[in-house]
CSV table of C-alpha atoms in Angstrom, one decimal:
chain,number,residue,atom,x,y,z
A,1,MET,CA,132.4,-31.4,-66.5
A,2,GLN,CA,131.1,-31.4,-70.0
A,3,ALA,CA,133.3,-29.5,-72.8
A,4,ARG,CA,131.6,-28.5,-76.1
A,5,LYS,CA,132.3,-26.2,-78.7
A,6,LEU,CA,130.2,-22.9,-79.3
A,7,GLU,CA,128.1,-22.8,-82.3
A,8,TYR,CA,127.8,-19.1,-83.0
A,9,ARG,CA,127.1,-16.6,-85.6
A,10,VAL,CA,129.0,-13.2,-86.1
A,11,VAL,CA,126.9,-10.2,-85.3
A,12,THR,CA,129.5,-7.6,-86.4
A,13,THR,CA,133.4,-7.4,-87.1
A,14,GLY,CA,136.1,-4.7,-87.1
A,15,LEU,CA,135.6,-3.6,-83.4
A,16,GLU,CA,138.8,-2.3,-81.6
A,17,PHE,CA,139.1,-5.0,-78.5
A,18,PRO,CA,135.5,-4.9,-77.5
A,19,GLU,CA,134.1,-5.6,-74.1
A,20,GLY,CA,131.1,-5.0,-72.0
A,21,PRO,CA,128.1,-6.2,-74.1
A,22,ILE,CA,124.8,-5.0,-73.1
A,23,ALA,CA,121.7,-6.4,-74.8
A,24,MET,CA,119.2,-3.6,-75.3
A,25,PRO,CA,115.4,-4.0,-75.6
A,26,ASP,CA,115.3,-2.9,-79.3
A,27,GLY,CA,117.8,-5.8,-80.2
A,28,SER,CA,120.9,-3.6,-80.4
A,29,VAL,CA,123.8,-4.3,-78.5
A,30,LEU,CA,125.9,-1.9,-76.8
A,31,VAL,CA,129.7,-2.5,-76.6
A,32,VAL,CA,132.8,-0.7,-75.3
A,33,GLU,CA,135.8,-0.6,-77.3
A,34,ILE,CA,139.0,-0.5,-75.3
A,35,LYS,CA,141.5,0.3,-77.9
A,36,GLY,CA,139.1,2.5,-79.7
A,37,GLY,CA,138.0,4.5,-76.5
A,38,ARG,CA,134.4,4.7,-77.5
A,39,LEU,CA,130.9,3.3,-76.6
A,40,THR,CA,129.3,1.7,-79.8
A,41,ARG,CA,125.8,0.4,-80.6
A,42,VAL,CA,125.8,-2.5,-82.9
A,43,LEU,CA,122.4,-3.0,-84.7
A,44,PRO,CA,121.0,-6.2,-85.5
A,45,ASP,CA,122.0,-6.3,-89.0
A,46,GLY,CA,125.7,-5.4,-87.7
A,47,THR,CA,125.9,-1.8,-88.5
A,48,ARG,CA,127.7,0.2,-86.0
A,49,GLN,CA,126.9,3.4,-84.5
A,50,VAL,CA,129.4,5.4,-82.3
A,51,VAL,CA,127.3,6.4,-79.1
A,52,ALA,CA,130.1,8.4,-77.3
A,53,ASP,CA,134.0,8.9,-77.4
A,54,LEU,CA,135.4,8.1,-74.0
A,55,GLY,CA,139.1,8.5,-74.2
A,56,GLY,CA,141.3,6.2,-72.0
A,57,GLY,CA,140.1,2.6,-71.8
A,58,PRO,CA,136.5,1.8,-71.5
A,59,ASN,CA,136.5,-1.7,-70.2
A,60,GLY,CA,132.9,-2.6,-68.9
A,61,ALA,CA,129.3,-0.9,-69.0
A,62,ALA,CA,125.9,-1.4,-67.5
A,63,ILE,CA,122.5,0.5,-68.0
A,64,GLY,CA,121.6,2.3,-64.8
A,65,PRO,CA,118.1,2.9,-63.4
A,66,ASP,CA,117.9,6.4,-65.2
A,67,GLY,CA,118.5,4.7,-68.7
A,68,ALA,CA,121.9,6.1,-68.9
A,69,CYS,CA,125.1,3.9,-69.7
A,70,TYR,CA,127.6,3.9,-66.9
A,71,VAL,CA,131.2,2.8,-67.9
A,72,CYS,CA,134.2,1.4,-66.2
A,73,ASN,CA,137.2,3.4,-67.9
A,74,ASN,CA,140.5,1.8,-67.0
A,75,GLY,CA,142.4,4.9,-68.1
A,76,GLY,CA,144.0,3.2,-71.2
A,77,PHE,CA,146.7,0.5,-71.9
A,78,ASN,CA,149.7,0.0,-74.1
A,79,TRP,CA,149.0,-2.1,-77.1
A,80,LEU,CA,151.1,-5.0,-78.5
A,81,LYS,CA,150.6,-6.5,-81.9
A,82,GLU,CA,151.7,-10.2,-81.6
A,83,ASP,CA,151.0,-13.7,-82.9
A,84,ILE,CA,149.5,-15.7,-80.3
A,85,PHE,CA,148.6,-19.0,-80.3
A,86,GLY,CA,149.6,-19.3,-84.0
A,87,VAL,CA,147.1,-16.6,-84.9
A,88,LYS,CA,148.4,-13.6,-86.5
A,89,GLY,CA,148.0,-9.9,-85.7
A,90,TYR,CA,146.5,-9.6,-82.3
A,91,ASP,CA,146.2,-6.4,-80.4
A,92,ARG,CA,147.1,-7.4,-76.9
A,93,PRO,CA,146.7,-4.7,-73.9
A,94,HIS,CA,149.8,-4.7,-72.0
A,95,GLY,CA,150.4,-2.3,-68.9
A,96,ARG,CA,149.2,1.1,-68.5
A,97,ALA,CA,149.2,3.6,-71.5
A,98,ALA,CA,151.9,6.2,-71.5
A,99,ASP,CA,149.4,9.0,-71.1
A,100,TYR,CA,147.6,7.2,-68.4
A,101,THR,CA,146.3,9.5,-65.6
A,102,GLY,CA,144.0,7.4,-63.9
A,103,GLY,CA,140.5,5.3,-64.2
A,104,GLY,CA,137.3,6.3,-63.6
A,105,ILE,CA,133.3,5.7,-63.6
A,106,GLN,CA,131.6,7.6,-66.6
A,107,ARG,CA,128.0,8.3,-67.2
A,108,VAL,CA,126.7,8.4,-70.8
A,109,ASP,CA,123.4,9.9,-71.8
A,110,LEU,CA,122.5,7.6,-74.6
A,111,ALA,CA,120.1,10.1,-76.3
A,112,THR,CA,123.0,12.9,-76.7
A,113,GLY,CA,126.4,11.1,-76.1
A,114,ALA,CA,127.1,13.5,-73.2
A,115,VAL,CA,129.7,12.2,-71.0
A,116,THR,CA,130.1,13.0,-67.3
A,117,THR,CA,132.8,11.4,-64.9
A,118,LEU,CA,131.4,10.3,-61.6
A,119,TYR,CA,134.3,8.8,-59.7
A,120,THR,CA,138.1,8.8,-59.8
A,121,HIS,CA,138.9,8.1,-56.2
A,122,CYS,CA,137.6,6.7,-53.2
A,123,GLY,CA,138.4,7.7,-49.6
A,124,GLY,CA,141.3,10.0,-51.2
A,125,LEU,CA,142.7,7.3,-53.0
A,126,PRO,CA,142.8,6.9,-56.9
A,127,ILE,CA,140.6,4.3,-58.5
A,128,MET,CA,143.4,2.7,-60.8
A,129,GLY,CA,141.6,0.6,-63.5
A,130,PRO,CA,137.7,0.1,-63.3
A,131,ASN,CA,136.9,-3.1,-65.0
A,132,ASP,CA,133.2,-4.4,-64.9
A,133,ILE,CA,129.8,-3.2,-63.4
A,134,VAL,CA,126.5,-4.3,-62.4
A,135,PHE,CA,123.7,-2.4,-60.8
A,136,ASP,CA,121.3,-3.8,-58.1
A,137,ALA,CA,117.6,-3.4,-57.4
A,138,ASP,CA,118.2,-0.3,-55.3
A,139,GLY,CA,119.9,1.6,-58.4
A,140,ASP,CA,123.3,1.3,-56.6
A,141,MET,CA,126.4,0.0,-58.5
A,142,TRP,CA,128.9,-2.6,-57.8
A,143,PHE,CA,132.2,-2.4,-59.9
A,144,THR,CA,135.6,-3.8,-59.8
A,145,ASP,CA,138.9,-2.2,-59.9
A,146,HIS,CA,141.5,-4.5,-61.9
A,147,GLY,CA,144.6,-2.1,-60.8
A,148,LYS,CA,147.2,-1.5,-63.3
A,149,THR,CA,150.5,-3.1,-64.3
A,150,TYR,CA,153.6,-1.1,-65.1
A,151,GLY,CA,157.2,-2.4,-65.2
A,152,ARG,CA,157.9,-4.6,-62.2
A,153,GLN,CA,154.8,-3.2,-60.3
A,154,MET,CA,151.3,-4.3,-60.0
A,155,ASP,CA,148.5,-2.3,-58.1
A,156,CYS,CA,146.0,-4.2,-55.9
A,157,GLY,CA,142.6,-4.4,-57.0
A,158,ALA,CA,139.3,-4.0,-55.2
A,159,VAL,CA,135.6,-4.1,-55.3
A,160,PHE,CA,133.6,-0.9,-54.8
A,161,HIS,CA,129.9,0.2,-54.2
A,162,ALA,CA,128.5,3.4,-55.2
A,163,ALA,CA,125.4,5.6,-55.7
A,164,ILE,CA,124.8,6.8,-59.5
A,165,ASP,CA,124.8,10.5,-58.8
A,166,GLY,CA,128.2,10.5,-57.7
A,167,SER,CA,127.6,11.3,-54.2
A,168,TRP,CA,128.5,8.3,-52.4
A,169,ILE,CA,131.4,5.5,-52.9
A,170,ARG,CA,133.0,2.9,-50.4
A,171,GLN,CA,135.4,0.1,-50.8
A,172,ALA,CA,133.7,-3.1,-50.4
A,173,ALA,CA,136.4,-5.6,-50.9
A,174,PHE,CA,140.2,-5.5,-50.9
A,175,PRO,CA,142.8,-6.6,-51.8
A,176,MET,CA,142.1,-8.2,-55.3
A,177,VAL,CA,144.5,-9.7,-57.5
A,178,THR,CA,143.3,-8.2,-61.1
A,179,ALA,CA,139.5,-8.1,-60.2
A,180,ASN,CA,137.5,-8.5,-63.4
A,181,GLY,CA,133.9,-9.5,-63.7
A,182,CYS,CA,131.1,-9.0,-61.2
A,183,GLY,CA,127.6,-10.0,-60.9
A,184,LEU,CA,124.9,-10.7,-58.5
A,185,SER,CA,122.7,-13.9,-57.6
A,186,PRO,CA,119.2,-13.8,-58.8
A,187,ASP,CA,117.9,-13.0,-55.1
A,188,GLU,CA,120.8,-10.2,-54.9
A,189,LYS,CA,122.0,-11.8,-51.7
A,190,THR,CA,125.6,-12.9,-52.9
A,191,LEU,CA,128.0,-10.9,-55.0
A,192,TYR,CA,130.5,-12.8,-57.5
A,193,VAL,CA,133.7,-11.5,-58.6
A,194,SER,CA,136.2,-13.0,-60.8
A,195,GLU,CA,140.0,-12.3,-60.7
A,196,THR,CA,142.0,-12.7,-64.2
A,197,GLU,CA,145.5,-13.6,-63.0
A,198,THR,CA,144.5,-16.1,-60.5
A,199,GLY,CA,141.9,-17.7,-62.5
A,200,ARG,CA,139.7,-17.4,-59.3
A,201,LEU,CA,135.9,-16.8,-58.8
A,202,TRP,CA,134.9,-15.2,-55.4
A,203,ASN,CA,131.8,-14.9,-53.5
A,204,TRP,CA,130.3,-12.8,-50.6
A,205,PRO,CA,127.0,-12.5,-48.9
A,206,ILE,CA,125.5,-9.0,-49.2
A,207,THR,CA,124.7,-7.9,-45.6
A,208,GLY,CA,123.8,-4.1,-46.2
A,209,ARG,CA,124.2,-1.2,-48.6
A,210,GLY,CA,127.7,-1.5,-49.9
A,211,GLU,CA,128.5,-4.1,-47.1
A,212,LEU,CA,129.8,-7.7,-47.5
A,213,GLY,CA,129.9,-10.4,-45.1
A,214,LYS,CA,133.6,-11.3,-44.6
A,215,ILE,CA,135.5,-14.5,-43.6
A,216,ALA,CA,138.7,-14.4,-41.6
A,217,TRP,CA,142.1,-14.9,-42.6
A,218,PRO,CA,143.5,-16.8,-44.6
A,219,SER,CA,141.0,-15.4,-47.1
A,220,PRO,CA,143.0,-12.4,-48.5
A,221,ASN,CA,139.8,-10.3,-49.2
A,222,GLY,CA,137.3,-11.9,-46.9
A,223,GLY,CA,135.6,-13.9,-49.6
A,224,THR,CA,135.1,-17.5,-50.2
A,225,MET,CA,136.7,-18.9,-53.3
A,226,LEU,CA,133.7,-20.5,-55.3
A,227,GLY,CA,135.8,-21.9,-58.1
A,228,GLN,CA,139.0,-22.0,-60.1
A,229,ALA,CA,140.2,-22.2,-63.6
A,230,THR,CA,141.5,-25.3,-65.0
A,231,GLY,CA,145.3,-25.7,-65.7
A,232,TYR,CA,146.6,-22.2,-67.2
A,233,GLN,CA,143.2,-20.1,-67.8
A,234,ARG,CA,142.7,-16.7,-66.8
A,235,PHE,CA,139.1,-15.4,-65.9
A,236,ASP,CA,137.5,-12.3,-67.4
A,237,SER,CA,133.9,-10.8,-67.3
A,238,LEU,CA,130.7,-12.9,-66.1
A,239,ALA,CA,127.0,-13.3,-66.4
A,240,VAL,CA,124.5,-15.0,-64.3
A,241,GLU,CA,121.9,-17.3,-65.7
A,242,ALA,CA,118.2,-17.3,-64.3
A,243,SER,CA,119.0,-20.5,-62.6
A,244,GLY,CA,121.8,-18.9,-60.6
A,245,ASN,CA,124.5,-20.5,-62.5
A,246,ILE,CA,127.7,-18.2,-63.1
A,247,CYS,CA,129.2,-18.1,-66.4
A,248,VAL,CA,132.7,-17.0,-66.6
A,249,ALA,CA,134.3,-15.5,-69.9
A,250,THR,CA,137.7,-17.8,-70.1
A,251,LEU,CA,141.1,-16.4,-71.5
A,252,VAL,CA,143.9,-18.5,-72.9
A,253,THR,CA,141.8,-21.6,-73.9
A,254,GLY,CA,139.1,-19.1,-74.9
A,255,GLY,CA,135.7,-19.8,-74.1
A,256,ILE,CA,133.0,-19.8,-71.3
A,257,THR,CA,133.2,-21.7,-68.0
A,258,VAL,CA,129.9,-22.6,-66.2
A,259,PHE,CA,129.7,-22.9,-62.4
A,260,SER,CA,126.7,-23.8,-60.2
A,261,PRO,CA,125.9,-21.6,-57.3
A,262,GLU,CA,127.6,-24.3,-55.1
A,263,GLY,CA,130.9,-24.1,-57.2
A,264,GLU,CA,130.6,-27.2,-59.1
A,265,LYS,CA,132.0,-26.8,-62.6
A,266,LEU,CA,129.3,-27.7,-64.6
A,267,GLU,CA,130.5,-27.1,-68.5
A,268,TYR,CA,133.2,-25.5,-70.6
A,269,TRP,CA,132.2,-24.2,-73.8
A,270,GLN,CA,135.1,-23.6,-76.2
A,271,GLY,CA,135.1,-20.3,-78.2
A,272,PRO,CA,136.8,-19.4,-81.7
A,273,GLU,CA,139.8,-17.8,-79.9
A,274,PRO,CA,142.0,-17.1,-76.8
A,275,TYR,CA,140.4,-13.6,-76.0
A,276,CYS,CA,136.5,-14.7,-75.4
A,277,THR,CA,136.4,-11.8,-72.7
A,278,ASN,CA,132.6,-10.9,-71.9
A,279,ILE,CA,129.3,-12.6,-72.1
A,280,ALA,CA,125.8,-11.0,-71.7
A,281,PHE,CA,122.2,-12.4,-72.2
A,282,GLY,CA,119.4,-11.1,-74.3
A,283,GLY,CA,116.7,-11.8,-76.6
A,284,PRO,CA,113.2,-12.2,-75.9
A,285,ASP,CA,113.6,-15.4,-74.0
A,286,MET,CA,117.0,-14.0,-72.6
A,287,LYS,CA,118.4,-17.2,-74.2
A,288,THR,CA,120.8,-15.5,-76.4
A,289,ALA,CA,124.3,-15.0,-75.3
A,290,TYR,CA,126.3,-12.1,-76.7
A,291,ILE,CA,129.9,-12.9,-76.4
A,292,THR,CA,132.8,-10.4,-77.2
A,293,VAL,CA,135.8,-12.1,-79.2
A,294,SER,CA,138.2,-9.3,-78.4
A,295,GLY,CA,141.4,-10.3,-80.3
A,296,HIS,CA,139.8,-10.5,-83.7
A,297,GLY,CA,137.3,-7.6,-82.9
A,298,LEU,CA,134.3,-9.7,-83.1
A,299,LEU,CA,130.7,-9.8,-81.3
A,300,ILE,CA,129.2,-13.2,-81.8
A,301,ALA,CA,125.7,-14.4,-80.6
A,302,VAL,CA,125.2,-17.9,-79.4
A,303,ASP,CA,121.9,-19.8,-78.6
A,304,TRP,CA,122.4,-20.5,-75.0
A,305,PRO,CA,120.8,-23.6,-73.4
A,306,ARG,CA,119.2,-21.7,-70.5
A,307,PRO,CA,117.8,-18.4,-70.0
A,308,GLY,CA,119.9,-15.6,-68.6
A,309,LEU,CA,119.1,-13.4,-65.6
A,310,PRO,CA,117.4,-10.0,-66.7
A,311,LEU,CA,119.6,-7.3,-65.6
A,312,LEU,CA,118.1,-3.9,-64.1
A,313,HIS,CA,117.3,-2.5,-67.7
A,314,GLN,CA,115.6,-5.7,-68.7
A,315,ARG,CA,113.3,-6.0,-66.0
A,316,GLY,CA,109.6,-5.4,-66.5
């Protein structure tokens, strides 16, 4: 596996633990700010505009087929300011916030900033910490529930599938250990999900609307482990290249790990700090990678060697 350092340019600074970048057709990038509790638009010159105040802990976002932005809100974290890996003054999420009441999926009208909550429960059970989201060609959403950690307890995570109008939701995979990033293969026949604390990348064949093909025990969730972190690394969100490679934001060492669809670890790109949390592709040729560097509150841009897979709102 090749290891390289990212050559990047800073798009903007001063974000409060950004994640969930979305490269928009007009050249702007939407991000959520987990600590700031808002959805923010970053213009090409680095200017920031607040789109909506969301409260809680907005953790991931995607544009739906109706042009609205759909946000995974984890309900809020406690925050610790610590020196990490010799770098001073990190804001680090730690456990659930004191005012935590649950997580949910929110819809944001980008024209007005109006916010609607679509889902807080599935089958009568609460969604604890929604984290990342992707839309399929049918306009339905797949999203992960990271769960919450509090005291000596940790909730099991899960993967859900739901309609955009709030009318239909089902649990697709369970249990997960801190489910984080999710993405679809170019042919939308495979779902990929990363787990933070295990440093594992899972995949399942998609067999129907909200249905995944499962393998038997000892798989804990019916998925097949496609790849795993090297040493002590933790996985965050992910994006898929047009070729089908899966690019996983990697914590602790801080960078991007690239896996082939067959699970071969192809590359590791070293980032500027331990909290390289999310990656998204944009630009006219889909070869600009936008990466959130959350500990320092940065959005950076990288000239990526291969084009990313266009998402629903980027397709012609």
